[in-house]
Coordinates of C-alpha atoms in Angstrom, one line a residue:
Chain A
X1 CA 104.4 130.1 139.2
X2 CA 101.3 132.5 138.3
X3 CA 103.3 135.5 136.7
X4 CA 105.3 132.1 134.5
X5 CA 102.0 130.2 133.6
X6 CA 100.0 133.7 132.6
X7 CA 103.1 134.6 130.8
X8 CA 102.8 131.4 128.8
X9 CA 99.2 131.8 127.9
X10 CA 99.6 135.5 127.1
X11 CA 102.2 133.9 124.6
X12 CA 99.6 131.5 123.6
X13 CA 97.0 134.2 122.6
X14 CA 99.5 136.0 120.4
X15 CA 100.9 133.0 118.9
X16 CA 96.9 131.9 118.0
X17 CA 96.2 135.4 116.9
X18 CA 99.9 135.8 114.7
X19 CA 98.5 132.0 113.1
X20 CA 94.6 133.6 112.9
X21 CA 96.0 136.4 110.9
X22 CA 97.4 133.5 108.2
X23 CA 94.2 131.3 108.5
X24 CA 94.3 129.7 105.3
X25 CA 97.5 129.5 105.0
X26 CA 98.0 127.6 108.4
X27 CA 94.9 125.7 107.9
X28 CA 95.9 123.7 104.7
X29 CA 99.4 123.7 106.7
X30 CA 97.3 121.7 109.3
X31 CA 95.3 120.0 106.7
X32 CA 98.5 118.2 104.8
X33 CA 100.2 117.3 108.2
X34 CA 97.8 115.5 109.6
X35 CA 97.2 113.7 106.3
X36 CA 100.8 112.6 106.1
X37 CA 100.4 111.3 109.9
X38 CA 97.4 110.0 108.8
X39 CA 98.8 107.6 106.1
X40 CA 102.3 107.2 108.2
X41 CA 100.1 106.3 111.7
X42 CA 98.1 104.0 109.4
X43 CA 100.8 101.9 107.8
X44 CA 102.2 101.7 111.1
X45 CA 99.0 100.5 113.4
X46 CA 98.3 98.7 110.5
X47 CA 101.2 96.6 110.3
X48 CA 102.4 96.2 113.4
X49 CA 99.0 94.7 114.5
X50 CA 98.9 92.3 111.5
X51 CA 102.4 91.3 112.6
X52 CA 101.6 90.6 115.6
X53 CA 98.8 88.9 114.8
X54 CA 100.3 86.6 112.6
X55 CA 102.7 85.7 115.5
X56 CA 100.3 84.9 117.5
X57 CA 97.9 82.6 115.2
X58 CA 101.3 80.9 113.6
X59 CA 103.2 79.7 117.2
X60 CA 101.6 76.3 116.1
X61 CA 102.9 76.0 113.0
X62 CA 104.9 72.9 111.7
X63 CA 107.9 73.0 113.4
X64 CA 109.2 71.8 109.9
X65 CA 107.8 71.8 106.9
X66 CA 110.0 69.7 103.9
X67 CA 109.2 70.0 100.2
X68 CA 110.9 68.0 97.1
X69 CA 112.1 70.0 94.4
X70 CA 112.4 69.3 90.9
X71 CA 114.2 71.8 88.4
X72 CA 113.8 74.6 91.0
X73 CA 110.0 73.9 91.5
X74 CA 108.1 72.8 94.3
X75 CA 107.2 68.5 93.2
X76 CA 105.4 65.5 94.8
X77 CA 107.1 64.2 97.9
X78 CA 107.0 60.6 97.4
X79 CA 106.4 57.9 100.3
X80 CA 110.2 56.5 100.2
X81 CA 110.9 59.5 101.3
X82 CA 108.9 59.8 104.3
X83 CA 110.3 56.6 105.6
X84 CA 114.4 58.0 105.4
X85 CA 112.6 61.1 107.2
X86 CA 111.2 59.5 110.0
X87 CA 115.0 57.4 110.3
X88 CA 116.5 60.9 111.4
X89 CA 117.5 61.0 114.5
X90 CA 115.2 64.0 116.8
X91 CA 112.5 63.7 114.8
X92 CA 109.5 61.9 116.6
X93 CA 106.8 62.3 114.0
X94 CA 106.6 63.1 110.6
X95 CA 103.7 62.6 107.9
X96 CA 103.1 63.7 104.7
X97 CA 100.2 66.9 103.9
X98 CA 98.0 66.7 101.2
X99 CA 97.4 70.4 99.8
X100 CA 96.6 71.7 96.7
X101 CA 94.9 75.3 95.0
X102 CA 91.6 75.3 92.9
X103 CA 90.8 78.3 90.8
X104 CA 86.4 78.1 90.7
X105 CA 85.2 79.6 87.5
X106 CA 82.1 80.6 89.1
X107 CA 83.3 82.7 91.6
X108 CA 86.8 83.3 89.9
X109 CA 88.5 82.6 93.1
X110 CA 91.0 80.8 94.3
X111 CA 90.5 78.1 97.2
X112 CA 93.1 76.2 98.5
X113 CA 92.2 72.0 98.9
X114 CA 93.5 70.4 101.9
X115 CA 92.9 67.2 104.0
X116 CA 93.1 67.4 107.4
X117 CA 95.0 65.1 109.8
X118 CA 92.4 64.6 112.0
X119 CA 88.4 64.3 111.9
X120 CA 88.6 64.7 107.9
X121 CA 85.3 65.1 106.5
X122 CA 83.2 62.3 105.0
X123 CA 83.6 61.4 101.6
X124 CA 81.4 63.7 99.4
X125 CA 81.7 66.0 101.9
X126 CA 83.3 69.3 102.9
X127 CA 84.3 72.0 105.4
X128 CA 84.8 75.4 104.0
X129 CA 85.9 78.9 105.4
X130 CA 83.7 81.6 105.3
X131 CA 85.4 83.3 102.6
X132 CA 84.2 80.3 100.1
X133 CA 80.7 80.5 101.6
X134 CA 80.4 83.9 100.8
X135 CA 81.8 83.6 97.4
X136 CA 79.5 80.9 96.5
X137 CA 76.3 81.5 98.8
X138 CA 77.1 78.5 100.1
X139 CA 75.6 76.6 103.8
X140 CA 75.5 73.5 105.2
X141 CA 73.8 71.2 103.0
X142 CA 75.0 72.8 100.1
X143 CA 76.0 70.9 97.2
X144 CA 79.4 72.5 95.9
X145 CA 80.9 71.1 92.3
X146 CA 84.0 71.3 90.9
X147 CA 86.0 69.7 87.8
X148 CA 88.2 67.3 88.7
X149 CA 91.3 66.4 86.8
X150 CA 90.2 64.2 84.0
X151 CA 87.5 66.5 83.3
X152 CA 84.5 64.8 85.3
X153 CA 82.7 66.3 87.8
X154 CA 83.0 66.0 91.7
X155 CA 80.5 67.0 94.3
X156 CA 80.6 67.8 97.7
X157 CA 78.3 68.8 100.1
X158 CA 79.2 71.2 102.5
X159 CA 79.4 69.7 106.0
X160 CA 80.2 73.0 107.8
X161 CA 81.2 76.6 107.7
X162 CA 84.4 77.4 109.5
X163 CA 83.9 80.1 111.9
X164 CA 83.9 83.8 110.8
X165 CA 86.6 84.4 113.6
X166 CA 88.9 82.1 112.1
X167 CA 89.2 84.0 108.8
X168 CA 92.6 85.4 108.6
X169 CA 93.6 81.6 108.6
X170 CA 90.8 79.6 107.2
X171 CA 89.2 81.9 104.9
X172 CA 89.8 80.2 101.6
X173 CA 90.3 76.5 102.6
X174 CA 88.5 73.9 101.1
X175 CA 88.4 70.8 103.6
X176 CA 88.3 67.2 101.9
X177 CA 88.5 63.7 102.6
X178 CA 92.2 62.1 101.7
X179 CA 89.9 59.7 98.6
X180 CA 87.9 63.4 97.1
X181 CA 91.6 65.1 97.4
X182 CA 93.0 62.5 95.6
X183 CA 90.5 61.7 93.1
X184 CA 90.0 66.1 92.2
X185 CA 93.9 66.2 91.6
X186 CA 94.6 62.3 90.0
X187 CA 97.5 62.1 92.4
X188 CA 98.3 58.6 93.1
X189 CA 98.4 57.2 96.8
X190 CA 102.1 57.5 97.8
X191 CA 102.8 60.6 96.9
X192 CA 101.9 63.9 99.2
X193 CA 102.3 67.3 98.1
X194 CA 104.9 67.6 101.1
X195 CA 105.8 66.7 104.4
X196 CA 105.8 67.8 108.2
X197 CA 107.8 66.8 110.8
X198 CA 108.1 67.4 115.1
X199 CA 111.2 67.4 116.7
X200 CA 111.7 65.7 119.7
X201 CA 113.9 68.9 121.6
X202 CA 112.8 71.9 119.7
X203 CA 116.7 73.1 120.4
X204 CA 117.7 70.3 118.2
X205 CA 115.4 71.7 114.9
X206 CA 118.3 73.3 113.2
X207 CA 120.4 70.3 113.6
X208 CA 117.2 68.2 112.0
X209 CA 117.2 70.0 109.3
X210 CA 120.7 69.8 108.2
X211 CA 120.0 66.2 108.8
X212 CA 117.0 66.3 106.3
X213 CA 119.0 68.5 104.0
X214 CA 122.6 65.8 103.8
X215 CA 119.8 63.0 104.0
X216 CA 117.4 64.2 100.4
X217 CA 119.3 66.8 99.0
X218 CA 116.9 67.9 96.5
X219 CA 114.6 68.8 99.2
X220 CA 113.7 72.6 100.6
X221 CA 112.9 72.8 104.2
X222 CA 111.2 75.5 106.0
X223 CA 111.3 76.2 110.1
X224 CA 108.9 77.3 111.6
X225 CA 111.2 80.3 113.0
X226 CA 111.1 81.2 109.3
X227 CA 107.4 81.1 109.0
X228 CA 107.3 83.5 111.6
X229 CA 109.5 85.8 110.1
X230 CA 108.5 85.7 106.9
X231 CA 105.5 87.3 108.7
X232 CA 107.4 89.6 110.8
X233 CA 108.5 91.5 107.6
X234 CA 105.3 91.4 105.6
X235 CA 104.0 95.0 105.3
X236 CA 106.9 96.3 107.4
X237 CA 106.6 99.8 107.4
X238 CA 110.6 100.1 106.5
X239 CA 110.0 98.1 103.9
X240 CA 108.3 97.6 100.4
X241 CA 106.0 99.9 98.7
X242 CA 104.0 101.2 101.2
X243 CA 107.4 103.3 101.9
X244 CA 108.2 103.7 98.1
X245 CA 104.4 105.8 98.0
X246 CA 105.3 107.2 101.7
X247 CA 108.3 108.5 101.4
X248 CA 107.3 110.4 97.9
X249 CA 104.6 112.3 100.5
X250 CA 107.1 112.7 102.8
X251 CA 109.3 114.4 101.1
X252 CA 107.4 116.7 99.7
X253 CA 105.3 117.7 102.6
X254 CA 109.0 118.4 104.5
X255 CA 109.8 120.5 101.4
X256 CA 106.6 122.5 101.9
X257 CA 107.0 122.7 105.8
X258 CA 110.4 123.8 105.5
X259 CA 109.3 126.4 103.4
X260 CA 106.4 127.5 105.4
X261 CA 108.2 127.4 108.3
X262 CA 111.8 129.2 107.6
X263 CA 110.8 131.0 105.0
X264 CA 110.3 134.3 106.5
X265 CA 107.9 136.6 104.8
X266 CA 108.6 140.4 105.1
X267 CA 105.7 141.0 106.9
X268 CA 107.0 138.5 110.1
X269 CA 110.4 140.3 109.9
X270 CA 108.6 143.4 110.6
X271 CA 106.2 141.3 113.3
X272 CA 109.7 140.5 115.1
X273 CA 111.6 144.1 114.5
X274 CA 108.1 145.8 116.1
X275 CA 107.8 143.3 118.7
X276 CA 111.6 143.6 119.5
X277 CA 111.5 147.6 119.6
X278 CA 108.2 147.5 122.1
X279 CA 110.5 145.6 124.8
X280 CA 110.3 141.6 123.5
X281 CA 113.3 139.6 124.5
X282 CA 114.3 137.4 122.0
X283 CA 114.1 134.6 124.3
X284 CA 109.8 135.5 124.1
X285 CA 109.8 135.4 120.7
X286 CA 111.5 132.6 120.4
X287 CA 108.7 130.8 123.2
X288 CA 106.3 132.4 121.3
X289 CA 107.6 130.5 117.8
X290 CA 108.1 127.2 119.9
X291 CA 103.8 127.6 121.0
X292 CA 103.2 128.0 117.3
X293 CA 105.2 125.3 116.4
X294 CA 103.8 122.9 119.5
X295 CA 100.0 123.8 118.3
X296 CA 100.7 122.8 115.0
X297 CA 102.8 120.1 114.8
X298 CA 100.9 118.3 118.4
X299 CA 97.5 119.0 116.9
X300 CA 99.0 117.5 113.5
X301 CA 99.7 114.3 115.5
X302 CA 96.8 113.9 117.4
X303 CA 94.4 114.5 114.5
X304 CA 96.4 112.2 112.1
X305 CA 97.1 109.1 115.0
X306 CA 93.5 109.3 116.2
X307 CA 92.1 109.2 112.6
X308 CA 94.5 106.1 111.7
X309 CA 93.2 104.8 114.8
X310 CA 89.2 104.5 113.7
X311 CA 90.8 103.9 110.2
X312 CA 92.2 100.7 111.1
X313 CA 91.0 99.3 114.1
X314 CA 87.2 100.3 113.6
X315 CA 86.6 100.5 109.7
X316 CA 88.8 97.6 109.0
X317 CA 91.4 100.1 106.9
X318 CA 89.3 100.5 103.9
X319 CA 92.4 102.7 102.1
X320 CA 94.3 99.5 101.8
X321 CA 92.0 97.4 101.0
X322 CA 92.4 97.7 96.8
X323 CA 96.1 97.1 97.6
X324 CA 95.7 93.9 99.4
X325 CA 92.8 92.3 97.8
X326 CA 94.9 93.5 94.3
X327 CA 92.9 90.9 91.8
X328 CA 91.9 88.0 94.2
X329 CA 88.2 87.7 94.7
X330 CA 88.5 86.6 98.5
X331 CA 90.1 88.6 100.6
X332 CA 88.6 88.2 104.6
X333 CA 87.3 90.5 105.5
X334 CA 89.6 90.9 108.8
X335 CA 89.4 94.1 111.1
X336 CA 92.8 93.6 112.2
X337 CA 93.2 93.5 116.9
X338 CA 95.0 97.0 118.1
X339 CA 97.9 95.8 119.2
X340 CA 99.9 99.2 119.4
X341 CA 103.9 99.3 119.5
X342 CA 104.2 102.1 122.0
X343 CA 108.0 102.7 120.3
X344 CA 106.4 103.5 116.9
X345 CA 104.0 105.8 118.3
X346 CA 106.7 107.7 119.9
X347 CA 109.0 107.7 117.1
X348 CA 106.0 108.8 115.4
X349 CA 105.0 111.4 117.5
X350 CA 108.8 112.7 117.9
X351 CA 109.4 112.9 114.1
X352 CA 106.1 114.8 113.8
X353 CA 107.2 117.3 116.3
X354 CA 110.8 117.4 116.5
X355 CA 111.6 118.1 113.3
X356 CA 108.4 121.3 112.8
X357 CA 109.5 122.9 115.8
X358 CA 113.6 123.2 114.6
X359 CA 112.3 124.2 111.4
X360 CA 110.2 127.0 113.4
X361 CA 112.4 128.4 115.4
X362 CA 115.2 128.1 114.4
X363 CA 115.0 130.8 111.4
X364 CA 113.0 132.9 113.9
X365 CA 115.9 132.5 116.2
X366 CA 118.4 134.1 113.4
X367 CA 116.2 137.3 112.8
X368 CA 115.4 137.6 116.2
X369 CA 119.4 137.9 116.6
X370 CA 119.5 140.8 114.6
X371 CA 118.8 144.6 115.6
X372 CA 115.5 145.8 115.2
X373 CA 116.3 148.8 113.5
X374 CA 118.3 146.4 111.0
X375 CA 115.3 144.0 110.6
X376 CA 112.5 146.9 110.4
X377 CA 114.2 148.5 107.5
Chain B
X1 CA 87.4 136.4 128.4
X2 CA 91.1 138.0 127.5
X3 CA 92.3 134.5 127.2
X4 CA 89.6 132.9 125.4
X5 CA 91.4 131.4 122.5
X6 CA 94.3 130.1 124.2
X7 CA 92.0 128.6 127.1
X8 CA 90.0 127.2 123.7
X9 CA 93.4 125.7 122.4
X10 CA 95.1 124.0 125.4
X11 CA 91.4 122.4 126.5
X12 CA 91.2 121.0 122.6
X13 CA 94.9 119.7 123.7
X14 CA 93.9 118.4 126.3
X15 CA 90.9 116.4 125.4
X16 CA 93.1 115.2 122.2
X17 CA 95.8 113.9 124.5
X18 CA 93.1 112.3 126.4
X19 CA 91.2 110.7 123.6
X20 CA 94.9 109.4 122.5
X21 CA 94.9 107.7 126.0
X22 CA 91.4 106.6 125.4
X23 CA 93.2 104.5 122.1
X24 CA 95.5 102.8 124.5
X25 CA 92.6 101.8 127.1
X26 CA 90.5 100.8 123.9
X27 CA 93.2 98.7 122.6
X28 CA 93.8 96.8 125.4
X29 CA 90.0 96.3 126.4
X30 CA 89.6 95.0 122.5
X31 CA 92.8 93.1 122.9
X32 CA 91.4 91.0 125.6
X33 CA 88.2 90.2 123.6
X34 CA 89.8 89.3 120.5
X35 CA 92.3 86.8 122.3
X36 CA 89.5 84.2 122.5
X37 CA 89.0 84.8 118.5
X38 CA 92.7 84.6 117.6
X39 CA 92.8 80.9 119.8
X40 CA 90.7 79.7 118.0
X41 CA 92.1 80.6 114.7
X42 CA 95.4 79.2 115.9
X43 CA 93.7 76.2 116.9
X44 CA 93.2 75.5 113.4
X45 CA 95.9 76.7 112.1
X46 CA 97.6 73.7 114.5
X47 CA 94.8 71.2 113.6
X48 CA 95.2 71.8 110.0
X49 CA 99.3 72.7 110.0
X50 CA 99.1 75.5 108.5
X51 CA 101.7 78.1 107.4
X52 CA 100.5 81.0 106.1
X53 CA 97.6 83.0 106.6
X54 CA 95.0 84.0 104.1
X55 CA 96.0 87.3 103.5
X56 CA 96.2 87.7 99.8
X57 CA 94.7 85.0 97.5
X58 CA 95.6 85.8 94.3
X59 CA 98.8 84.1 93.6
X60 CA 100.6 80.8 94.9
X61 CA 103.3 82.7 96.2
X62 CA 101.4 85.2 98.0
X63 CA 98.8 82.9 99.6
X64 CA 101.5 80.5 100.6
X65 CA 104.3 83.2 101.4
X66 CA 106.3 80.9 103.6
X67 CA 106.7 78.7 101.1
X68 CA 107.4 80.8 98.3
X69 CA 109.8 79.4 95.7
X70 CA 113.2 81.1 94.4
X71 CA 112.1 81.3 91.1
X72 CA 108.4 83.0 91.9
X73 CA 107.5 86.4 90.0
X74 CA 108.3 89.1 92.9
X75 CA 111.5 87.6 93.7
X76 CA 113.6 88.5 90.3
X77 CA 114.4 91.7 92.6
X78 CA 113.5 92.9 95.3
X79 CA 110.9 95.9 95.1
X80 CA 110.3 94.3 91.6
X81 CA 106.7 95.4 89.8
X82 CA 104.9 92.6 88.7
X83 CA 101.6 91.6 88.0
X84 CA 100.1 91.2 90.7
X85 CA 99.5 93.9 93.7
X86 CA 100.1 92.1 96.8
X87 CA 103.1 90.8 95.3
X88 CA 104.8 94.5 95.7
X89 CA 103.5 94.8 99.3
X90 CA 104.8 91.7 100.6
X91 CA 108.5 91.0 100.3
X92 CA 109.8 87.6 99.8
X93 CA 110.3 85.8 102.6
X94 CA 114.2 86.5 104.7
X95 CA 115.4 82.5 104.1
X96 CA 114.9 83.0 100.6
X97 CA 116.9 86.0 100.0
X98 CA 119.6 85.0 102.5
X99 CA 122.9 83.7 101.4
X100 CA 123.1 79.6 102.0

């Protein structure tokens, strides 16, 4: 076990010295790789945690969410319509949501109005995320104005700040009283901008919705299983641009490993010829090539995940940030919770390794085939 | 002293593989702390019925992905370019693109 483990490192030291000898070479070698499993880990931690993050905040959603449509486009759900709802059979309770967008000039953002349900605000009054208090400056006891649809102006006072650790689903929303809602938008009473509904056996929802569908067939329902997929898919690593830009770096960095790696330089040939006429089995050279590979493509890995790691879970991903704030003003500023698919890491750490250490050795293992006298000449 | 580098190597390794297990420890331990954040986010988002999150504001169809219409500007194609950003990040959501 001694002789075996000395062997190994006496392997080591000439594999480090062989690299040493190439040290700029096999520096930027180590340089690019662990970029690329820098961006890869990134996207992948990333993701994954928002995914699962949205899961989590979003098992309460409506179980059923039903809209009107009108020439393809989302319309105003009248009150006749909520009554043939509430007839179908399953569902236990259904109401209509008031809900609306409001683009302030000042801060050129985008809010989103709503009225809550339960313990709406005051009239005059209003509860906003944190996103819209930063945006404006604004605190409790602020007075917050906006034009309302016939032009006039409407004031609120801000009756609280929602929580910074609500952000990811608060951040931009506006809370009014059902009278301010309607009164900023002109919507008449009767009409809601759509409807919700709970189903009595949540096996039966499917069946509910067909119900909903044969009952108001201009109407466009949504389950909450699809809510939650929707968000299952959203920056999906497999998917979308993020692999469009990947894949580009991908490529090329295999194209420049490959070449690296196989592409045997004369001076190696003569390494392995030298090495083979001093008494080297080829099976040494080939452990000798597997070390090099293992150093490089491990040490890849580890620098690139770890880096992704503070990347995402301790400076919020900065990288992304241009791409998903693109041109809105609010964006929350969310530092995303590590949960970590142990699968993806090992894919990732598998496709890092895997594929350096064939590309290694096995090029090595065709010259170190040949005779030496063949290969020194 | 023969060995020196090599010893150097496997011990920085080593101490990567560790700090790698240090990410999983880490992640769990902040796990646990943000699970009293994320209730309360989901408390609103069941007080308020909501159905998105608010990941990117700058469109209708992007703040309110679940409920994205057929006829909004990323969903011509899929990986189509449009205006704005977050529409090429985020795909359209799967009941939209499936077949009725």
């Amino acid at each position: 076990m001694k002789i075996y483990l000395r062997r190994q490192l006496n392997l080591l030291e000439f594999t480090l010295s062989s690299l040493l000898r190439r040290k700029g070479k096999n520096l930027a070698l180590l340089v690019v790789f662990s970029a690329i499993v820098f961006m890869l880990a990134s996207a992948l931690l990333y993701s994954h945690a928002l995914r699962r993050e949205a899961a989590i905040l979003l098992k309460d959603a409506p179980e059923l969410v039903i809209q009107k449509m009108v020439g393809g486009r989302h319309d105003l759900l009248p009150q006749a319509n909520l009554a043939k709802l509430a007839e179908v059979r399953g569902i236990t309770q259904i109401h209509g949501r008031l809900w609306g967008y409001l683009f302030d000039p000042i801060a050129a953002a985008n809010y989103t109005v709503m009225v809550p349900q339960t313990n709406p605000p005051e009239p005059g009054f209003a509860i906003i995320g944190e996103g819209i208090s930063g945006a404006r400056g604004a605190e409790p006891g602020d007075q917050l104005s906006f034009k309302s649809h016939d032009g006039g102006l409407l004031t609120f006072r801000v009756a609280q700040v929602i929580a910074y650790e609500s952000a990811l689903a608060t951040s931009d929303l506006f809370l009014v009283n059902e009278d301010d809602y309607r009164r900023l938008y002109g919507i008449a009473p009767g009409l809601f901008t759509d409807a919700v509904a709970k189903v009595r056996n949540p096996r039966e929802v499917g069946k509910a919705a067909e119900k909903i569908a044969e009952l108001l067939p201009d109407s466009r329902i949504v389950l909450r299983d699809e809510i939650l997929r929707t968000y299952e898919s959203v920056f999906d690593w497999r998917e979308g641009l993020l692999l469009v830009l990947l894949t580009g770096a991908v490529l090329a960095f295999a194209i420049f490993a490959w070449e690296k790696a196989s592409g045997l330089s004369a001076e190696e040939r003569r390494e392995i010829g030298i090495l083979k006429a001093v008494g080297w089995e080829t099976g040494d050279i080939l452990l000798m090539k597997m070390w090099e590979g293992g150093v490089m493509s491990l040490s890849a890995f580890l620098i690139g995940y770890l880096l992704a790691y503070l990347h995402v879970f301790y400076l919020g991903a900065p990288l992304f940030e241009p791409v998903l704030k693109g041109w809105a003003t609010m964006y929350p500023a969310f530092r995303p919770t590590p949960f970590i698919d142990g699968f993806q890491v090992a894919t990732l750490l598998i496709l890092t390794v895997l594929p350096y250490l064939a590309a290694t050795v096995v090029p090595i293992w065709r010259a170190a085939i040949i005779d030496p006298d063949q290969v020194m000449r | 002293m023969a060995k020196r580098k090599s010893v150097l190597v496997l011990a920085a390794l080593g101490a990567g593989f560790l700090l790698f297990g240090g990410s999983l420890i880490d992640a769990a331990w902040k796990r646990d702390a943000a699970m009293a954040r994320m209730e309360a986010a989901s408390k609103w988002v069941e007080r308020l019925e909501l159905t998105d999150l608010v990941l990117f504001t700058e469109a209708r169809y992007t703040r309110n992905l679940a409920l994205a219409d057929r006829f909004s500007a990323f969903q011509d194609h899929p990986m189509a370019f449009e205006h704005f950003p977050s529409g090429s990040v985020a795909l359209p959501p799967r009941h939209l693109t499936r077949a009725p």
